[in-house]
Amino acid sequence: MIKIITIGVLLTALRFTEGKVFERCELAAELQALGARDDQLADWVCLAIAQTNMTTTSSHGPGYNGERDWGIFAISDAYWCDSTNTAFKRLVVPPNRNTKNICSMQCSQFQDDDIADDFACANTIFANHGFFAWYAWIAKCRLVDVELYIEDCLEQGFIVRHGSLPPSP
């Protein structure tokens, strides 16, 4: 009986830690439903591809200062979320390290299938720094026609334009 309970608990734990790997058009539709602006939608999709290959459980680091990046948008625990309650942080980061937690979130919340909180925090980051906050966006999206990432999503009806786009530079 104990073995059955143990197996059930393990399977439940695995279900909550699996995460999700989005398809491009699926991610575009989800971001649009969460309120992504038409003129930024392709950039958000490109960022998620460049940063984490659209994987919600993604985690990178630690960097030279012990910081890690969390979730589909690789949100840094140095500024935007709190990871001090994770076992990793208790082992690696000194207890006096100052994390700002500007988004007022636990970083682990960015590693589930629900990207609403990830996108809300990413919008806070964007409001402060634009897409320039993400090195992957600078390296892989900035000088690219990112509209190509969502063009087929429009054609196939996954997303719709709500207004006119500003002219391309």
Coordinates of C-alpha atoms in Angstrom, one line a residue:
M1 CA 0.0 0.0 0.0
I2 CA 2.8 2.4 0.8
K3 CA 4.4 1.7 -2.5
I4 CA 1.2 2.6 -4.3
I5 CA 0.9 5.9 -2.4
T6 CA 4.5 6.7 -3.0
I7 CA 4.2 6.1 -6.8
G8 CA 1.0 8.2 -6.8
V9 CA 2.8 11.1 -5.1
L10 CA 5.7 10.9 -7.5
L11 CA 3.5 10.9 -10.5
T12 CA 1.6 13.9 -9.2
A13 CA 4.9 15.7 -8.6
L14 CA 6.1 14.9 -12.1
R15 CA 2.9 16.2 -13.6
F16 CA 3.5 19.6 -11.9
T17 CA 7.1 19.9 -13.0
E18 CA 6.8 18.8 -16.6
G19 CA 6.1 22.2 -18.1
K20 CA 5.3 22.8 -21.7
V21 CA 7.0 23.4 -24.9
F22 CA 4.9 25.7 -27.0
E23 CA 4.5 25.6 -30.8
R24 CA 5.1 29.0 -32.4
C25 CA 1.5 29.7 -33.4
E26 CA 0.2 28.3 -30.2
L27 CA 2.4 30.7 -28.2
A28 CA 1.5 33.6 -30.5
A29 CA -2.2 32.9 -29.8
E30 CA -1.7 32.6 -26.1
L31 CA 0.3 35.9 -25.9
Q32 CA -2.4 37.6 -28.0
A33 CA -5.0 36.3 -25.6
L34 CA -2.9 37.7 -22.7
G35 CA -2.9 41.2 -24.3
A36 CA 0.3 41.3 -26.3
R37 CA 0.2 44.3 -28.7
D38 CA 0.0 43.5 -32.4
D39 CA 3.2 45.5 -33.0
Q40 CA 5.1 43.5 -30.4
L41 CA 3.7 40.0 -30.8
A42 CA 6.3 38.8 -33.2
D43 CA 9.1 40.1 -31.0
W44 CA 7.7 38.2 -28.0
V45 CA 7.6 35.0 -30.0
C46 CA 11.1 35.5 -31.3
L47 CA 12.3 36.3 -27.8
A48 CA 10.8 33.1 -26.4
I49 CA 12.3 31.1 -29.2
A50 CA 15.8 32.7 -28.8
Q51 CA 15.8 32.6 -25.1
T52 CA 14.3 29.2 -24.1
N53 CA 13.1 27.5 -27.3
M54 CA 9.5 28.2 -26.0
T55 CA 10.0 26.0 -22.9
T56 CA 8.2 27.0 -19.8
T57 CA 10.4 25.0 -17.4
S58 CA 13.6 26.6 -18.7
S59 CA 16.2 27.6 -16.2
H60 CA 19.6 29.0 -17.0
G61 CA 22.6 29.8 -14.8
P62 CA 24.0 30.3 -12.3
G63 CA 25.8 33.3 -13.8
Y64 CA 29.0 34.7 -12.3
N65 CA 27.0 36.4 -9.5
G66 CA 24.8 33.4 -8.8
E67 CA 21.8 34.7 -10.7
R68 CA 19.5 32.4 -12.7
D69 CA 16.9 33.0 -15.4
W70 CA 13.5 31.4 -15.1
G71 CA 10.7 30.4 -17.4
I72 CA 9.8 30.9 -21.0
F73 CA 11.1 34.5 -21.0
A74 CA 14.2 33.8 -18.9
I75 CA 13.4 36.2 -16.1
S76 CA 16.3 37.0 -13.9
D77 CA 16.2 36.3 -10.2
A78 CA 18.7 39.1 -9.6
Y79 CA 16.0 41.8 -10.1
W80 CA 12.6 40.5 -11.1
C81 CA 11.7 37.4 -9.0
D82 CA 12.6 35.7 -5.7
S83 CA 14.3 32.3 -5.8
T84 CA 15.6 32.4 -2.2
N85 CA 13.1 29.7 -1.1
T86 CA 14.4 27.2 -3.6
A87 CA 16.8 24.5 -2.6
F88 CA 19.3 25.6 -5.2
K89 CA 19.5 29.2 -3.9
R90 CA 19.9 28.0 -0.3
L91 CA 23.0 26.0 -1.4
V92 CA 24.6 28.4 -3.7
V93 CA 23.7 32.0 -3.0
P94 CA 24.8 33.8 0.2
P95 CA 21.9 34.6 2.5
N96 CA 22.7 38.3 2.4
R97 CA 22.4 38.6 -1.4
N98 CA 19.9 41.3 -2.2
T99 CA 17.3 40.3 -4.7
K100 CA 14.9 43.1 -5.7
N101 CA 11.9 40.9 -6.7
I102 CA 10.4 43.8 -8.7
C103 CA 7.6 41.5 -10.0
S104 CA 6.8 40.3 -6.5
M105 CA 6.8 36.7 -7.6
Q106 CA 8.5 33.5 -6.6
C107 CA 10.7 32.5 -9.6
S108 CA 9.4 28.9 -9.5
Q109 CA 6.0 30.3 -10.5
F110 CA 7.5 31.0 -14.0
Q111 CA 8.1 27.3 -14.6
D112 CA 4.6 26.0 -15.0
D113 CA 2.3 25.7 -18.0
D114 CA 0.5 29.0 -17.2
I115 CA 2.5 31.8 -18.8
A116 CA 0.2 34.6 -17.7
D117 CA 2.4 35.5 -14.7
D118 CA 5.5 35.2 -16.9
F119 CA 4.1 37.6 -19.4
A120 CA 2.9 40.0 -16.8
C121 CA 6.5 40.1 -15.3
A122 CA 8.0 40.3 -18.8
N123 CA 5.8 43.3 -19.5
T124 CA 7.2 45.0 -16.3
I125 CA 10.7 44.3 -17.6
F126 CA 9.7 45.6 -21.0
A127 CA 8.2 48.8 -19.5
N128 CA 11.6 49.5 -17.9
H129 CA 14.0 48.4 -20.6
G130 CA 12.2 47.4 -23.8
F131 CA 13.3 44.2 -25.4
F132 CA 16.9 45.4 -24.8
A133 CA 16.6 43.7 -21.4
W134 CA 17.1 40.4 -23.1
Y135 CA 20.5 39.7 -24.7
A136 CA 18.9 36.9 -26.8
W137 CA 16.5 39.4 -28.4
I138 CA 19.3 41.7 -29.2
A139 CA 21.4 38.9 -30.7
K140 CA 18.7 37.0 -32.6
C141 CA 15.6 39.2 -33.1
R142 CA 16.6 42.9 -33.2
L143 CA 17.9 43.0 -36.8
V144 CA 15.6 40.3 -38.1
D145 CA 12.2 40.5 -39.8
V146 CA 10.4 39.0 -36.8
E147 CA 7.0 39.2 -38.6
L148 CA 8.1 36.0 -40.3
Y149 CA 7.7 34.2 -37.0
I150 CA 4.0 34.8 -37.0
E151 CA 3.1 35.3 -40.7
D152 CA 1.8 31.7 -41.1
C153 CA 0.0 32.0 -37.8
L154 CA -2.0 34.9 -39.3
E155 CA -2.6 33.0 -42.5
Q156 CA -3.9 29.9 -40.6
G157 CA -6.1 31.9 -38.3
F158 CA -4.3 31.3 -35.0
I159 CA -4.0 35.0 -34.4
V160 CA -5.7 38.1 -35.9
R161 CA -4.6 41.7 -36.2
H162 CA -6.7 44.1 -34.1
G163 CA -5.5 47.3 -35.8
S164 CA -3.1 48.5 -38.3
L165 CA 0.6 48.1 -37.7
P166 CA 2.9 51.0 -37.7
P167 CA 5.1 51.3 -40.8
S168 CA 8.3 49.2 -40.8
P169 CA 11.4 51.3 -40.3

